Coordinates of C-alpha atoms and ligand atoms in Angstrom, one line a residue:
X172 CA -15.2 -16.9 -41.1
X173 CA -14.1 -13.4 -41.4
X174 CA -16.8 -12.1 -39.5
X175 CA -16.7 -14.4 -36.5
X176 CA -13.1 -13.8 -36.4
X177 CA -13.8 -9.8 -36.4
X178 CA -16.4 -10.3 -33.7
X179 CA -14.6 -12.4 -31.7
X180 CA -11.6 -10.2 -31.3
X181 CA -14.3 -7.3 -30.7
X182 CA -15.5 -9.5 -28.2
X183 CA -12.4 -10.3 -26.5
X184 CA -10.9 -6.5 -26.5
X185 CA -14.3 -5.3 -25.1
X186 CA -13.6 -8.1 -22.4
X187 CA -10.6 -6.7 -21.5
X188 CA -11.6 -3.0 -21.7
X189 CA -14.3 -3.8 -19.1
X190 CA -11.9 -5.6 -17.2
X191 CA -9.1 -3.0 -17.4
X192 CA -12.0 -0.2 -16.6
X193 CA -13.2 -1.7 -13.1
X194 CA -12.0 0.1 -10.4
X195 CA -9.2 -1.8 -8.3
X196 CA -10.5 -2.6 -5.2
X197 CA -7.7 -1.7 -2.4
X198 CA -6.8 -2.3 1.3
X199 CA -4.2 -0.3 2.4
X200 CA -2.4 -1.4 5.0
X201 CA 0.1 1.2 5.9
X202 CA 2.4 2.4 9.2
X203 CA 2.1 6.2 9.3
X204 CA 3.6 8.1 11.6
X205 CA 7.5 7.3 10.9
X206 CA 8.0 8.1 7.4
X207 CA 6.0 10.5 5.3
X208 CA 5.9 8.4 2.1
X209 CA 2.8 7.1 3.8
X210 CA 1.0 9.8 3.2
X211 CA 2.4 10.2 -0.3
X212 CA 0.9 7.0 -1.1
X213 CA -2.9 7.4 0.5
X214 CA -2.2 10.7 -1.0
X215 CA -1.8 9.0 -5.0
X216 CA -4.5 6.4 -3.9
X217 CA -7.1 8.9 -3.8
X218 CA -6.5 10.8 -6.6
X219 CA -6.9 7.0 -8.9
X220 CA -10.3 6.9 -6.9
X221 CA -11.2 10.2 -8.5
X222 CA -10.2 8.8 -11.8
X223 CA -12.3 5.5 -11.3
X224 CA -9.0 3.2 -11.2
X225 CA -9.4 2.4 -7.7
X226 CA -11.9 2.0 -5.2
X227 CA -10.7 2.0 -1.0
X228 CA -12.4 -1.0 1.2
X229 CA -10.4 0.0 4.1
X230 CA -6.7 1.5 5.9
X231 CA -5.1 -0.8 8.4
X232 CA -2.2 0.5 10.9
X233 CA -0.2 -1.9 12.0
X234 CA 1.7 -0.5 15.0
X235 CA 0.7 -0.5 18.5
X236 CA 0.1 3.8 19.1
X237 CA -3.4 5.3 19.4
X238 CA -2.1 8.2 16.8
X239 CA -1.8 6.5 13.5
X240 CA -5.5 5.3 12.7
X241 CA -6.5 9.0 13.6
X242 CA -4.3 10.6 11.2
X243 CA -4.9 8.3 8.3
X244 CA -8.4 9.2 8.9
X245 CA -7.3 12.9 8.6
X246 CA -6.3 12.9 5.4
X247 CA -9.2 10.3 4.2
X248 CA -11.0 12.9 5.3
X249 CA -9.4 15.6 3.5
X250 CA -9.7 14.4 0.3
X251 CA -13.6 14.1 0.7
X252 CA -14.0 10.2 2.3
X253 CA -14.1 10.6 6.3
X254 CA -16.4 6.9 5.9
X255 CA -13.4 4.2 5.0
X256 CA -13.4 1.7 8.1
X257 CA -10.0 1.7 9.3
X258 CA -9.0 -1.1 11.7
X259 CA -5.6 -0.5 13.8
X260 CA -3.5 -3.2 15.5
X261 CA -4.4 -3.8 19.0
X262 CA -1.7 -6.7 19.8
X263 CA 1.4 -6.7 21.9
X264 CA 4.2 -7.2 19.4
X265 CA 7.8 -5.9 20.0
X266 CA 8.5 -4.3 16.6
X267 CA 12.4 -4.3 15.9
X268 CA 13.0 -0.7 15.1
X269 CA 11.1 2.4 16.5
X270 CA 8.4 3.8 14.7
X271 CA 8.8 7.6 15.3
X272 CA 5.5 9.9 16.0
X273 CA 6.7 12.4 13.6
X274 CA 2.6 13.8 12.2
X275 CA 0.6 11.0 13.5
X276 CA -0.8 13.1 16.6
X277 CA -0.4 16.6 15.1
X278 CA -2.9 15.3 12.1
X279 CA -4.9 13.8 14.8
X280 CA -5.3 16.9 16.7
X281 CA -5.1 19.6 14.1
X282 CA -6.9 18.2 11.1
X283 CA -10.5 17.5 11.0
X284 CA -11.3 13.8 11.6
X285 CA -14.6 11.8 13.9
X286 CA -11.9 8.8 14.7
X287 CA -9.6 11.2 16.7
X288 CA -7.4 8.2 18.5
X289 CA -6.9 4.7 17.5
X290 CA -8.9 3.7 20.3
X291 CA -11.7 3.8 18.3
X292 CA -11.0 2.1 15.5
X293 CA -11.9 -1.5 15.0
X294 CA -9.4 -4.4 15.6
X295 CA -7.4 -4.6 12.3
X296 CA -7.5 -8.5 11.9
X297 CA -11.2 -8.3 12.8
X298 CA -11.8 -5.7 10.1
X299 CA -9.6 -6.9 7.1
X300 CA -12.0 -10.4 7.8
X301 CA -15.3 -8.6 8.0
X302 CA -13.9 -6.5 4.8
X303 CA -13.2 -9.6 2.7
X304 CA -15.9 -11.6 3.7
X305 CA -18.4 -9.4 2.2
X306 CA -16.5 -8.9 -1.4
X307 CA -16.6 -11.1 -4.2
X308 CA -14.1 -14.1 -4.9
X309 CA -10.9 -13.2 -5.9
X310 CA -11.4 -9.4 -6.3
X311 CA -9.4 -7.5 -3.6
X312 CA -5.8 -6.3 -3.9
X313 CA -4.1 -5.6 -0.6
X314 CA -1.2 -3.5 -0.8
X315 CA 1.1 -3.3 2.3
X316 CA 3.8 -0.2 2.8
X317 CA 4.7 -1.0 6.2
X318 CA 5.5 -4.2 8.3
X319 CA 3.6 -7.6 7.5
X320 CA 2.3 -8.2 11.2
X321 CA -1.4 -7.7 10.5
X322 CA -1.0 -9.7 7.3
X323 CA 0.9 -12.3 9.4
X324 CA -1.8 -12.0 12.1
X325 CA -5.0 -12.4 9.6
X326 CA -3.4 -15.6 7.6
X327 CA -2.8 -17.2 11.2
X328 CA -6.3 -16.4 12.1
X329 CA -8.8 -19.3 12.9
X330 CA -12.4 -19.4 11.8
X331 CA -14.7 -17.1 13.7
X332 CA -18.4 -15.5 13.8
X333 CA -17.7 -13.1 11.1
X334 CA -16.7 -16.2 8.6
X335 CA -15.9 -19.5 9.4
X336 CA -12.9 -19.9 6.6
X337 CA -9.4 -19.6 8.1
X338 CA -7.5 -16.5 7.5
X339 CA -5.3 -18.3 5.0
X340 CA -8.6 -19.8 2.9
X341 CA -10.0 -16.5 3.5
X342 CA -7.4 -14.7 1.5
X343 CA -7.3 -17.5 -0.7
X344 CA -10.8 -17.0 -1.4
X345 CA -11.0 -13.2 -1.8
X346 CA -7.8 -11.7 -2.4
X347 CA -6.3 -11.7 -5.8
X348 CA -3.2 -10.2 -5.1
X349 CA -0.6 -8.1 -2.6
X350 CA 1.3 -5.7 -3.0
X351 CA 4.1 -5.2 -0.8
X352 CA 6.8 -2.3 -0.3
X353 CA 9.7 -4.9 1.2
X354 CA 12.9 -6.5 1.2
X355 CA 15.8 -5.3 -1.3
X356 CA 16.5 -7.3 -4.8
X357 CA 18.2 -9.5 -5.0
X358 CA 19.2 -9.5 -1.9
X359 CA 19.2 -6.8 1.0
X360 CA 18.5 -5.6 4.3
X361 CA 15.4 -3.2 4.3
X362 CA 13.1 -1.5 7.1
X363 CA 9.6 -3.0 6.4
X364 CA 10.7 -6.8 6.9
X365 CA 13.5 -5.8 9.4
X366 CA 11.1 -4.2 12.2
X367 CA 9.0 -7.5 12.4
X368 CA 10.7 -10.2 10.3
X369 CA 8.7 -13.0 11.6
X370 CA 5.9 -11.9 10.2
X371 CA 7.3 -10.8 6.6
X372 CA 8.0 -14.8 7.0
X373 CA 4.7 -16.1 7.6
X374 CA 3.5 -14.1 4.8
X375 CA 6.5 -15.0 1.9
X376 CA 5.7 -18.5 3.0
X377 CA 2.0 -18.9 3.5
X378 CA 0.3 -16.3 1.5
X379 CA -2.1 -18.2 -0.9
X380 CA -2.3 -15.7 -3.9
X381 CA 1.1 -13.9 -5.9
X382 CA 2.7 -11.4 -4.2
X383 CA 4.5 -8.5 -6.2
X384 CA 7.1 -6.8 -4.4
X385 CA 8.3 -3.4 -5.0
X386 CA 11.8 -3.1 -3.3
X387 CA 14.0 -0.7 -1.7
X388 CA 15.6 0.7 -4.7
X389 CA 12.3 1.1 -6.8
X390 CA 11.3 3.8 -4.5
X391 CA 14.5 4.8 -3.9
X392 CA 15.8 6.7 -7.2
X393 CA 12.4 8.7 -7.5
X394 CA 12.6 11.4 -4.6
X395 CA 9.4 13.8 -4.6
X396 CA 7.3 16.1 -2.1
X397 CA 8.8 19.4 -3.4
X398 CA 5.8 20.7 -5.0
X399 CA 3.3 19.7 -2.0
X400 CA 5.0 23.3 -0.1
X401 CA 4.8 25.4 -3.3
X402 CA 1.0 24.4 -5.0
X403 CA -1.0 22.8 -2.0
X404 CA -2.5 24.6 1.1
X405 CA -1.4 24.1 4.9
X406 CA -4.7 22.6 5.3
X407 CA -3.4 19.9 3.3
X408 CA -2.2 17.2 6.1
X409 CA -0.2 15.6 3.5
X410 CA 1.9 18.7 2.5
X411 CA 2.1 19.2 6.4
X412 CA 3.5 15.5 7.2
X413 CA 6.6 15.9 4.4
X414 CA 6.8 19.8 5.8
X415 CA 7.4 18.4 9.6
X416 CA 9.6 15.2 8.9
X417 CA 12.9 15.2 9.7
X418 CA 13.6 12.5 7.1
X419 CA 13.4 14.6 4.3
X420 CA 15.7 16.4 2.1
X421 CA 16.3 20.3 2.1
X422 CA 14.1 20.5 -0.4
X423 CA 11.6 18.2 1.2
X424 CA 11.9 15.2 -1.4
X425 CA 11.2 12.1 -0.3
X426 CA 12.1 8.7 -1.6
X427 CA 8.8 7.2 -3.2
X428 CA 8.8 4.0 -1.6
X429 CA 5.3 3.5 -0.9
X430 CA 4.0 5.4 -3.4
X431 CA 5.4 3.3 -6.0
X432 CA 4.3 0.1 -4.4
X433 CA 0.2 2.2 -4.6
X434 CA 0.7 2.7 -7.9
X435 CA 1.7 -0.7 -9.4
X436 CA -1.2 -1.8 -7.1
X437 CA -3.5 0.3 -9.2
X438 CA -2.2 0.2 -12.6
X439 CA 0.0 -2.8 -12.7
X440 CA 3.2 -2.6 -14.6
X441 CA 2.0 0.0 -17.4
X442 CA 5.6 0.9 -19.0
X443 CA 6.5 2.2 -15.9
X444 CA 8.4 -1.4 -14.9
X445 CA 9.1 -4.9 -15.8
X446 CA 9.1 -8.0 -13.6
X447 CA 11.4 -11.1 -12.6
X448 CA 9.7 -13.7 -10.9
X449 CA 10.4 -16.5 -7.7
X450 CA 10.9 -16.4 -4.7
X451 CA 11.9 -14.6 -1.6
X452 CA 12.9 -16.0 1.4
X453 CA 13.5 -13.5 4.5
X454 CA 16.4 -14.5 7.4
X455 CA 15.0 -14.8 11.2
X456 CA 17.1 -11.2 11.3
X457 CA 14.9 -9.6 8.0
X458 CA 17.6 -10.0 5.7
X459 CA 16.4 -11.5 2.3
X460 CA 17.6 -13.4 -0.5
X461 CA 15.9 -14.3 -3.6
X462 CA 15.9 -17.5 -5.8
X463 CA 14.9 -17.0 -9.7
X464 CA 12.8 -20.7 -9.7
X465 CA 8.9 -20.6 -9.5
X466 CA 5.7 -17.6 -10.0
X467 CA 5.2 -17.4 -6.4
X468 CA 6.4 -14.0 -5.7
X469 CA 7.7 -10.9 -8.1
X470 CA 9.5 -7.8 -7.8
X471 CA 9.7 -5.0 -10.0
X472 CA 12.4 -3.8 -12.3
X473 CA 12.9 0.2 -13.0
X474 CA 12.0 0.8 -16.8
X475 CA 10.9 4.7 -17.3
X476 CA 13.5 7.1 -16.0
X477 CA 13.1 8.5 -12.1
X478 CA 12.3 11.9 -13.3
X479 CA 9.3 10.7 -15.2
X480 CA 8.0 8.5 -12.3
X481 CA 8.2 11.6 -10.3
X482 CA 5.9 13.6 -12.7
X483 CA 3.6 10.5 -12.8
X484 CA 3.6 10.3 -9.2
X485 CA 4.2 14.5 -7.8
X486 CA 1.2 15.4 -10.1
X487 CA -1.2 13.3 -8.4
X488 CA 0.3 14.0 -5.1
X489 CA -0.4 17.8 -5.6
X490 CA -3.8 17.3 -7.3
X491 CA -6.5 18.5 -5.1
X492 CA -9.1 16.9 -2.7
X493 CA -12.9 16.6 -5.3
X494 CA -16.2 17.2 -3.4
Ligands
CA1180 CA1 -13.8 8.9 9.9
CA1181 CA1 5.5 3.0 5.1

């Protein structure tokens, strides 16, 4: 009895270890251009695809510019990987809030990249289906750090000739979770959901899987960048997005908005947070509340202090690109 108890939890902690040791498999789906925490993130993202936590499918931009899908590629292509598809939004959507080209064309133009303007990238809905028709069930985590149109726009999409599912039994099918950077908790009034609320809508309602939300004041108490000036090169696009934005502090800190929402993404809630679980429901003007009933949505609750988050999350920022 003693050994088949022995074996079995050997069994069951090799399970998880080979669980826990498979690389995440991420779409990002992120609006450049405006804030430099985007870069942050893709930034942290790589540097957990050196360390075998994380694997990139694809980047998704979901604003209506040619610069954005250009500079993502940029700094994909700095840290080693100028191949990841990226798919850019080609609707006509009025977002509610103007997205600022402050780095999206100077990393187009200045920093070594074969996509060089959005216009050719593929059509984001058109990719994200392609992407997650051709992984396995319930194995991709999409993490969003910008506004929930393309999200919005793939769960309202029919069947087509790249899979016949509907883009809501599509992402039933494939995805097994998303992350988002949005809304305030318990209740607030933030950017990502205000600039296109109607889509943040379709998703908090219609989204098949969980969705974990990391909100406005997660990211906002951890404020980094500062070391990107002093320790990386001014090849580095990411050093040169925090270095041009006129959002950042003095010192060019940053809240870590996005990069927190990437890094629960990755590595879950490690003891870096805790979670309280519902349900989120967003006003047709992008304000939210939240109602503690149900496991349909999450968001996360600071545990470690800000200034070790910012260690955790400065020290892969400045890390280097790998061959
Ligand atoms: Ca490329
Ligand atoms: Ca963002």
């Amino acid at each position: 009895m003693r050994i088949f108890l022995t074996l079995f939890i050997v069994c069951i902690c090799s399970l998880a270890y080979t669980q826990n040791s498979k690389p995440v498999k991420i779409i990002i789906d992120t609006d450049f251009g405006n804030d430099c925490d985007d870069t942050g993130a893709l930034a942290i993202l790589h540097q957990m695809v050196y360390n075998g936590e994380a694997e990139i499918l694809a980047a998704m931009y979901p604003m209506n510019d040619e610069w954005g899908a250009a500079a993502i590629d940029a700094v994909n292509t700095y840290y080693g990987k100028p191949n990841i598809p990226i798919g850019t939004y080609t609707g006509n959507y009025v977002y509610k809030g103007k997205h600022n080209d402050f780095y999206n064309s100077n990393l187009a133009k200045n920093f070594p990249n074969d996509l060089k303007t959005g216009k050719n990238a593929l059509d984001a809905v058109m990719l994200y289906r392609k992407v997650l028709s051709e992984q396995p069930d319930n194995s991709v985590t999409i993490v969003v750090v910008g506004p929930q149109r393309l999200l919005a726009d793939l769960l309202l999409s029919p069947g087509d000739q790249i899979n016949q599912l509907s883009g809501v039994e599509l992402v039933k099918k494939k995805v097994i979770k998303l992350v988002s950077m949005g809304a305030e908790y318990p209740k607030g009034d933030e950017w990502n959901i205000r600039i296109c609320p109607d889509g943040a809508q379709v998703v908090a309602k219609q989204w098949p899987t969980p969705i974990y939300y990391s909100g406005f004041e997660i990211g906002k108490v951890i404020m980094t960048g500062e070391r990107l000036i002093a320790e990386t090169p001014i090849t580095n696009p990411v050093r040169v997005a925090f270095e041009t934005n006129p959002m950042v502090e003095k010192n060019k800190n940053r809240h870590s908005w996005d990069e927190t929402a990437v890094l629960f993404a990755v590595r879950g809630l490690k003891d870096y947070w805790t979670m309280a679980s519902g349900s989120l429901q967003i006003l047709d003007d992008g304000k939210n509340t939240w109602t503690p009933v149900g496991k349909k949505h999450f968001y996360l609750i600071a545990k470690k202090p800000p200034e070790e988050m910012k260690k955790i999350i400065e020290d892969m920022m400045v890390a280097p690109p790998k061959q």
